[in-house]
Structures are given as structure tokens and as C-alpha cells.
Coordinates of C-alpha atoms and ligand atoms in Angstrom, one line a residue:
X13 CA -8.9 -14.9 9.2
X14 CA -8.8 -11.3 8.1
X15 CA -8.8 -10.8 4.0
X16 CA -5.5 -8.6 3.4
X17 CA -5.4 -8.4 -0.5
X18 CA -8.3 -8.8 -2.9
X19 CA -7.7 -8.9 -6.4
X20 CA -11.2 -8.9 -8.3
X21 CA -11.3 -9.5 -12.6
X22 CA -8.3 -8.0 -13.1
X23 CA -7.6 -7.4 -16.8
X24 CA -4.6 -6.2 -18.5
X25 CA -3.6 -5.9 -22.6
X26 CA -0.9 -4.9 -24.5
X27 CA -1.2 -3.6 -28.1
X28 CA -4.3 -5.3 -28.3
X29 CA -2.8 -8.6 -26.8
X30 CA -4.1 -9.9 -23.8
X31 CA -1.6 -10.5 -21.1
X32 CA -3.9 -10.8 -18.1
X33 CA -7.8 -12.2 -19.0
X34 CA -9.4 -12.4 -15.8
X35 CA -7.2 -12.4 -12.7
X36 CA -8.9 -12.8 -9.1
X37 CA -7.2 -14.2 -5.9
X38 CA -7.8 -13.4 -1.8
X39 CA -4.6 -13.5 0.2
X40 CA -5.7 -13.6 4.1
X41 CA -3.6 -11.7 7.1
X42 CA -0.2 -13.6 7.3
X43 CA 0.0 -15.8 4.5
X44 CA 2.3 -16.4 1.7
X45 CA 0.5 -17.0 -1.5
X46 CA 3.3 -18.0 -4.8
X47 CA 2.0 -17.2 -7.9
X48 CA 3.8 -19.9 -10.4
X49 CA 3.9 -19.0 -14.2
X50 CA 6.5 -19.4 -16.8
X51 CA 8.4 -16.7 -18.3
X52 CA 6.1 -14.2 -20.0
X53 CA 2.9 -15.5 -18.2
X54 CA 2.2 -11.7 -16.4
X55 CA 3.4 -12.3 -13.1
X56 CA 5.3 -9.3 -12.9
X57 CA 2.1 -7.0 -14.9
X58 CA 0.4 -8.6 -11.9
X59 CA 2.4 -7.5 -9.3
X60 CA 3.0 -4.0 -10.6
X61 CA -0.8 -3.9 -10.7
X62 CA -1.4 -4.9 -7.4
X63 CA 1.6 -1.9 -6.3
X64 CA -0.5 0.7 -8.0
X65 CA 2.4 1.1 -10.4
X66 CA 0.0 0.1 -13.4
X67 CA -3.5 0.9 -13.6
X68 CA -5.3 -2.4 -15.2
X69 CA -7.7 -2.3 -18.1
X70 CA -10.5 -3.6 -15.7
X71 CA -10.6 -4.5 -12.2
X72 CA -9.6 -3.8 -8.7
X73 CA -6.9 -4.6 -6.3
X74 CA -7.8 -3.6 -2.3
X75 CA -4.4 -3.9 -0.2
X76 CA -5.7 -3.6 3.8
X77 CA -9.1 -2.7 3.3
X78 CA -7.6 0.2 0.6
X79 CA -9.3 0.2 -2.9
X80 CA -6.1 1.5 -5.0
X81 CA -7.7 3.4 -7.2
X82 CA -8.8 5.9 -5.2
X83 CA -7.2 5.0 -1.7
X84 CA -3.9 4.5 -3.4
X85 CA -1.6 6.7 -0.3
X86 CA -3.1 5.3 2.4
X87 CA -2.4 1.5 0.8
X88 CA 1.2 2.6 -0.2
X89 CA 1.9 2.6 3.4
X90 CA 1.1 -0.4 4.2
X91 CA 3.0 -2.3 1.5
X92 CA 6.3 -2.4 0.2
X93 CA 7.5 -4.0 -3.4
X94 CA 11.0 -5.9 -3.7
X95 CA 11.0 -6.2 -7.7
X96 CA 13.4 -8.1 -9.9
X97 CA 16.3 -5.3 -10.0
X98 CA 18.1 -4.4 -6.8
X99 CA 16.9 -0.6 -5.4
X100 CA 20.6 -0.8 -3.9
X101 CA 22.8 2.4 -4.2
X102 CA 26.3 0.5 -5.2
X103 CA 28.3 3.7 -3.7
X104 CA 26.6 3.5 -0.7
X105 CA 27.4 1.5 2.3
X106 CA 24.5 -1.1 3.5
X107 CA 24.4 1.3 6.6
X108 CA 23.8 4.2 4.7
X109 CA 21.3 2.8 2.3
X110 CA 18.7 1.7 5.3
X111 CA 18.9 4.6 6.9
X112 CA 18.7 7.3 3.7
X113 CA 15.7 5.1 3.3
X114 CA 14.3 5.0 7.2
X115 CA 14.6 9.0 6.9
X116 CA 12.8 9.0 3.4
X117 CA 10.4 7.2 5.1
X118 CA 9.8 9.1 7.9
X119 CA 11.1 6.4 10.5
X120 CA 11.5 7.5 13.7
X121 CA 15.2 6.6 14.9
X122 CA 16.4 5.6 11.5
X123 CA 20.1 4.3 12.9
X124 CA 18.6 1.6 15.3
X125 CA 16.3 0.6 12.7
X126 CA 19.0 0.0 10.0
X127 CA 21.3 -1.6 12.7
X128 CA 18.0 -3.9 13.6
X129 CA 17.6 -4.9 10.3
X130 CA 21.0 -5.5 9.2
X131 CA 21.3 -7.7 12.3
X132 CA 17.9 -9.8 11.0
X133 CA 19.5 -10.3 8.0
X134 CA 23.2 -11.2 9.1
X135 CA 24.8 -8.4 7.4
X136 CA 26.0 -6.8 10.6
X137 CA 29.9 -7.6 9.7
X138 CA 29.0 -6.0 6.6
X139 CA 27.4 -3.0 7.4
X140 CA 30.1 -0.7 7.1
X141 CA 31.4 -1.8 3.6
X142 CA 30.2 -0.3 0.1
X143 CA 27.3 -2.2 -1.1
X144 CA 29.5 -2.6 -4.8
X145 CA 31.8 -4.7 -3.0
X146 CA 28.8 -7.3 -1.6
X147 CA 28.5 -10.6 -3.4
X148 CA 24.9 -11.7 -5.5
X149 CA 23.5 -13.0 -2.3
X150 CA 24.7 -10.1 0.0
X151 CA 23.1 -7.4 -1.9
X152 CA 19.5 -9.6 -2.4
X153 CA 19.3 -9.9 1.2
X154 CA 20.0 -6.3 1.5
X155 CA 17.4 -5.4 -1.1
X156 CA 15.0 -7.1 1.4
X157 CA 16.1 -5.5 4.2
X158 CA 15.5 -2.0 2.3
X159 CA 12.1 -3.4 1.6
X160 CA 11.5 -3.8 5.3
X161 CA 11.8 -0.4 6.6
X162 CA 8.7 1.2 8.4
X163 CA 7.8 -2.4 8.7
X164 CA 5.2 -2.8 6.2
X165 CA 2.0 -5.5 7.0
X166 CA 2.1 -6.7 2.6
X167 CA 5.5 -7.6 0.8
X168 CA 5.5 -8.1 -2.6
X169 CA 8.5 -10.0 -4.1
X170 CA 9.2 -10.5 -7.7
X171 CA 10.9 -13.7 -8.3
X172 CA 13.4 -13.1 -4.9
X173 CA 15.8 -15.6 -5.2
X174 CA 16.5 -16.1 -8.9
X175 CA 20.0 -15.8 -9.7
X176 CA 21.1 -16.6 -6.2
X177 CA 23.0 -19.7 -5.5
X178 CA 21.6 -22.5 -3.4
X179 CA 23.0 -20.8 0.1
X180 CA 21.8 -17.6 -0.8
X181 CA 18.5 -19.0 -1.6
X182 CA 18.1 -21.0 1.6
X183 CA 19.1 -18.0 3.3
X184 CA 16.4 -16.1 1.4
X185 CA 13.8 -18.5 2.3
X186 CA 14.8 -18.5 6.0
X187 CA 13.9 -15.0 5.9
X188 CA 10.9 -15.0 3.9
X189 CA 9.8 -17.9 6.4
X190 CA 10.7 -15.8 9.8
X191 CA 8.8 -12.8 7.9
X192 CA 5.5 -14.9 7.9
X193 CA 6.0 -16.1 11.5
X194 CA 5.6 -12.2 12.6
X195 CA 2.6 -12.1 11.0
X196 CA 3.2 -10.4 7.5
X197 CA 1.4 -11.0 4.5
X198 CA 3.5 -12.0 1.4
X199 CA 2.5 -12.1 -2.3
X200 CA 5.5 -13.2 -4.1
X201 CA 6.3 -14.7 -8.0
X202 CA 8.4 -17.2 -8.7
X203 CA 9.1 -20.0 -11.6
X204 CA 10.3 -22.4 -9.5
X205 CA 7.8 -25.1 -8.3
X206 CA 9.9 -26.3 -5.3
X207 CA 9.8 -22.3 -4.0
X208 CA 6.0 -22.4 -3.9
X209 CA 5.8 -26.2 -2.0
X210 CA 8.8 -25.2 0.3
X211 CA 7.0 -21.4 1.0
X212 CA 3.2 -20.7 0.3
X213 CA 0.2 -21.8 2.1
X214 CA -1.7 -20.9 -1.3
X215 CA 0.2 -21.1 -4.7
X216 CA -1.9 -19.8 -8.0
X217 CA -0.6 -21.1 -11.6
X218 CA -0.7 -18.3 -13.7
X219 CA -1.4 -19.7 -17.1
X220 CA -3.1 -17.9 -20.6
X221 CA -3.9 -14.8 -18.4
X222 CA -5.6 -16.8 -15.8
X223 CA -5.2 -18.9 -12.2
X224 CA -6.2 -22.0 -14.1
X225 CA -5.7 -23.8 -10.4
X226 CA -5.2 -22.6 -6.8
X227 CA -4.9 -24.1 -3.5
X228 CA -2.2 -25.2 -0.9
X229 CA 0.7 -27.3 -2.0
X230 CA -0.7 -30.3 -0.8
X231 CA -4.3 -29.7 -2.8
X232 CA -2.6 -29.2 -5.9
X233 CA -0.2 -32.5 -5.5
X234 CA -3.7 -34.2 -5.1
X235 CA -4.4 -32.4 -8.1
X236 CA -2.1 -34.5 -9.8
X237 CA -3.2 -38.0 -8.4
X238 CA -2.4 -40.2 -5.9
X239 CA 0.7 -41.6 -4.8
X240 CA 2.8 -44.2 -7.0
X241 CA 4.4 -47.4 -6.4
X242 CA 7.4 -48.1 -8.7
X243 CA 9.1 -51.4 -8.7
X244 CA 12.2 -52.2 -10.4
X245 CA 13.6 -55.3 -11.3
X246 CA 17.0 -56.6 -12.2
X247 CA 16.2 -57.6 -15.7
X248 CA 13.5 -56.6 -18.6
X249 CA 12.4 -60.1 -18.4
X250 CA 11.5 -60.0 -14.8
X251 CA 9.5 -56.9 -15.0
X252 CA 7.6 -58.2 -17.9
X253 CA 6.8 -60.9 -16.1
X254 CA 5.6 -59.5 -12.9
X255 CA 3.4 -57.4 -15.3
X256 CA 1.5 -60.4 -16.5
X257 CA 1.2 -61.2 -12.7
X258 CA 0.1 -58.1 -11.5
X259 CA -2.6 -57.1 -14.5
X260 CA -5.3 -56.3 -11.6
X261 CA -2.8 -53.8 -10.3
X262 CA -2.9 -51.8 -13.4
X263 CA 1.0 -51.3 -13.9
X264 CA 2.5 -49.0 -16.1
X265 CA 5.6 -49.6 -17.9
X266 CA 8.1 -47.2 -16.7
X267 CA 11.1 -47.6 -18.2
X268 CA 12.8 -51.3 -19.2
X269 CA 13.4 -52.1 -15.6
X270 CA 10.6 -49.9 -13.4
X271 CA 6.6 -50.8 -13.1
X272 CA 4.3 -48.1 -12.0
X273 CA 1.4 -48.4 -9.8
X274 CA -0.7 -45.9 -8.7
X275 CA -2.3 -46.4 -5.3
X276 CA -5.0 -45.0 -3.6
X277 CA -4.3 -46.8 -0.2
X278 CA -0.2 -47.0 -0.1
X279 CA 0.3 -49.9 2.6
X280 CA -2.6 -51.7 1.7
X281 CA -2.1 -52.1 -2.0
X282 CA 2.0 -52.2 -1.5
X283 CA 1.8 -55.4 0.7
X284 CA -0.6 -57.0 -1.5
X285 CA 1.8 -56.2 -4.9
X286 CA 4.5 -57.4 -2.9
X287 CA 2.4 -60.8 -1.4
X288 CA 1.2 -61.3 -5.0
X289 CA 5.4 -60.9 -6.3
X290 CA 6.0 -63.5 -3.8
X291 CA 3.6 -66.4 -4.4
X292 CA 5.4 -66.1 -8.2
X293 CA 8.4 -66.0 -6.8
X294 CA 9.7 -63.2 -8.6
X295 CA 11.7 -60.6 -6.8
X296 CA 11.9 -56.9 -7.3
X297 CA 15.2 -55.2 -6.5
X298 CA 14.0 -52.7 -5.1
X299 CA 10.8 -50.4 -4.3
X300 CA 9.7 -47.4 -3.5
X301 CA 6.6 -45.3 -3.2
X302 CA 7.0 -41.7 -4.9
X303 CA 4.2 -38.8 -3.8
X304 CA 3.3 -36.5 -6.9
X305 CA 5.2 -33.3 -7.2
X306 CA 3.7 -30.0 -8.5
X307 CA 5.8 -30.9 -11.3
X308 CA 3.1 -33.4 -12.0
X309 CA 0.7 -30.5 -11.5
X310 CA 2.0 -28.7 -14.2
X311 CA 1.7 -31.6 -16.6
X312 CA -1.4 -31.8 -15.3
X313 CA -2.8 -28.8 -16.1
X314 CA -1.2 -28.6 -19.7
X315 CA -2.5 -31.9 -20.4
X316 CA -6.4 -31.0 -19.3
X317 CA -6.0 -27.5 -20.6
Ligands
ATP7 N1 4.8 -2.2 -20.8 C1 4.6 -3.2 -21.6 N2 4.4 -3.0 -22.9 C2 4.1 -4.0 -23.8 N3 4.2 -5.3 -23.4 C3 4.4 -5.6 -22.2 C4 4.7 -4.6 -21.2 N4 4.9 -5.2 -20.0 C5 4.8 -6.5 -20.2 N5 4.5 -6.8 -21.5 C6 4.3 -8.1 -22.1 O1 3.4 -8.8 -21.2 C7 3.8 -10.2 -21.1 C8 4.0 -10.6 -19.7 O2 5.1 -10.0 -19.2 P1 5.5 -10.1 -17.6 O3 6.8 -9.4 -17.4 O4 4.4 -9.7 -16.8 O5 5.7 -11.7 -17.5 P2 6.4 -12.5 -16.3 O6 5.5 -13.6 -16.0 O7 6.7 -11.6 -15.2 O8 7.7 -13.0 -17.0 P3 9.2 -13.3 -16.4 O9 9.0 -14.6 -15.6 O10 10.0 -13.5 -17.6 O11 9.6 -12.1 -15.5 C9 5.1 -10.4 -22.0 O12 4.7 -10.9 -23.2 C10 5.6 -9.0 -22.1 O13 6.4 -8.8 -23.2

């Protein structure tokens, strides 16, 4: 797979604070790689970084082979950057925003292009109204659209669906999804841990200036153990006594009426708790087996680091 965006020691302070220690990551041709942080972490420094709209401290970013600090045109068109506040012209209608831009951009037929994307975006019906009169969603949609023209091979996205209700961001991620299918590379931010598991073949925690852990959603749920076994009984009695029973199981207290197993081998260690149950004739009320979440990586990685 072809290496589209390098990032190598990037370093980045601010009034002597250090925001971004020692930042390296290597997105290959097509992939989505989510970089997870909390608010403040440097996410967006990052990404304005890796636009060429910051010069870091120390470091380089290479976007398609182009080392931005001194290939910095020649990258610029090969990118484009969605950030956290709409580019939208409110008086404008979504029409005329696309093309204004497909001309600024040098498009060649700038109409069928804006009708194009409109279409991949289901604003069609839309098209001809001011943008001031589209709803949160709408306009988000729109902003990606606008980030679209000239059909760049890198989108950055800043945090793209916060503030948008659940259909808006399903509808987001549809996109973002269909984007990747035609091949385009995506670096995008986001807080949300089920964005990164429902989008990125890579996802980086962004933590004290650094990736403190990187790998695909399912590396870093292994990250945070295996899969549990939690049993729950109808009274506190039960469940303590199904403790004493299944000591070789290591249960965990979860709650007054839940035991927590961890197993490494889910059928094979869930029939034999359940066989073991049984013979003592104690009954749970029900069971099921719960895989780790990157929730669980987070906790993870605050608790080792
Ligand atoms: N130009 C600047 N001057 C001074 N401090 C800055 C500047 N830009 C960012 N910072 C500081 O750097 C830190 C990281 O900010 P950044 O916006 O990159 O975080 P973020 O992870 O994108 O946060 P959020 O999720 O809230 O958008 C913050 O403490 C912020 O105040």
C-alpha cells in the first residue's frame, strides 16, 4: 500500500507550554485513520499542522510524496481541509457556493460539478435555496461537499459531525464511508470513541502531546483485554454463592446482582461456568458475554499511563 501522509516528530509549544511532544503517524493510500483526544489534547494544532496552516516547532509532515515545508503548492492541491466552522456563505445559495468555489478552483465545468456533488450529498431539492435557511445537518453536509471540489486524493476533517443530531451524523458517516470506497485518504479528529470503531481502519489516542497507542479498532479493544462473561442473578445471596463456587473462575463482583469473568476462550470457559452453576444447582437469570469497548481502552491507557 502506497504511504499518503507521513507525519515525522512533530513538535508544537505554546508560550513555552508544550501542546504536541513528539507526534509521528503514516496514513496509507485510502484509509481513514481517527485521531481520538479529549478536548484540548492538540488535535486541531495537529491538523492545522499537517494543512501547512501552522508551521511546527520541529518536524515534518509529507502529504503525497510533498514535504510541506518547501513543496507546500504542489501538496495544497492535493488535499483539502473541512475544519470545525462551516466555510458556507449564508447568503448564498448551496448552488452558488460549489460553483464560486469550482471556479476559484479552477474546475473545468464548474455547474455539472456542483450539481454532481449536490446530488452525492442529497441536497439536490435544496440546491436552489439560501444556505441561511439550511438546518445544522444541511449546511455540514454542504461544508463537505465544498471540501470536495477538484476532487482532492487527502481530506482532513476536524471533528465533522459534532453538533449534528443522530440522522445527520449517520448521514455524515454514510458519506465519509462512500468517500473511502473511491479510494480517498482521510485524516479526521474526533472525541467520540464510537466514531473511530464505526469509521477508521487506524485510530491514534492523542494523549500528553503524544499517540500513546495506535492500531485498528479491533487491536486496541485487545488492548483492553479479552472478552467478559457477566452473570446475574435474582438475589445478592445467589451471586455470592455462585462466587464461592466458581473461585477457579476468578469472578469479579460487579454490582450486587452481576459476576464478572473474563475469558480467554468464550464457549469453552462459558459452558464450563454454566456446567459448574448447574451441578450446585444455582441458576443465573441471565448471561451474557460483553466484548471490550475502546471505552475500556481509554481506561486502559489512563490507568497504565
Ligand atoms: N494559537 C494558539 N496560541 C496559544 N495556545 C493555543 C493556540 N492554539 C491552540 N492552543 C492551545 O493548545 C492546546 C490544544 O488546542 P487544540 O485546539 O489543538 O486542541 P483540540 O484537541 O483540538 O481540542 P478540542 O477538542 O476542544 O477542539 C489548548 O490548550 C489550546 O489552548
Amino acid at each position: 500500500m502506497t504511504t499518503k501522509i507521513v507525519v515525522n516528530h512533530v513538535q508544537q509549544s505554546f508560550q513555552k507550554q508544550a501542546v504536541l511532544c513528539d507526534v509521528s503517524l503514516e496514513i496509507g493510500a485510502g484509509q481513514i485513520y481517527a485521531l481520538l483526544g479529549a478536548n484540548g489534547a492538540g488535535k486541531t494544532t495537529l491538523i492545522r499542522i499537517m494543512t501547512g496552516l501552522r508551521s511546527p516547532d520541529a518536524g515534518t509532515v509529507v502529504l503525497d510524496r510533498y514535504d510541506l515545508r518547501t513543496q507546500l503548492g504542489q501538496a495544497q492541491r492535493c488535499f483539502s481541509y473541512n475544519g470545525q466552522v462551516a466555510s458556507v456563505d449564508d447568503v448564498l445559495t448551496g448552488f452558488e457556493n460549489l460553483v464560486l468555489l469550482a471556479r476559484l478552483r479552477h474546475v473545468k465545468h464548474a455547474r455539472q460539478a456542483a450539481t454532481e456533488l449536490l446530488a452525492q450529498f442529497r441536497l439536490s431539492n435544496a440546491a436552489k435555496q439560501r444556505v441561511a435557511t439550511y438546518s445544522g445537518g444541511m449546511r455540514r453536509r454542504l461544508d463537505l461537499a465544498m471540501s470536495l471540489v477538484g476532487d482532492p486524493e487527502i481530506i482532513f476533517l476536524d471533528e465533522p459531525t459534532t453538533g449534528l443530531d443522530p440522522t445527520g451524523r449517520d448521514d455524515l458517516w454514510r458519506v465519509i464511508r462512500q468517500l473511502r470506497q473511491r479510494g480517498k485518504t482521510i485524516f479526521l479528529t474526533t472525541q467520540y470513541l464510537e466514531e473511530a470503531d464505526q469509521l477508521a481502519d487506524q485510530i491514534g489516542f492523542l494523549r500528553d502531546g503524544k499517540i500513546v497507542a495506535t492500531g485498528t479498532p479491533m487491536e486496541m479493544k485487545r488492548l483492553a483485554g479479552s472478552e467478559k462473561l457477566i452473570l446475574t442473578f435474582a438475589t445478592s445471596a445467589a451471586r455470592r454463592q455462585a462466587l464461592e463456587k466458581l473461585l477457579g473462575f476468578s469472578p469479579q463482583s460487579d454490582g450486587d446482582l452481576n459476576l464478572k469473568i473474563e475469558v480467554a476462550s468464550s464457549v469453552t470457559t462459558t459452558l464450563a461456568v454454566l456446567s459448574t452453576l448447574t451441578q450446585c444447582d444455582i441458576q443465573p437469570i441471565d448471561f451474557h458475554l460483553a466484548a471490550p469497548t475502546l471505552d475500556d481502552v481509554f481506561r486502559q491507557l489512563t490507568k497504565v499511563g
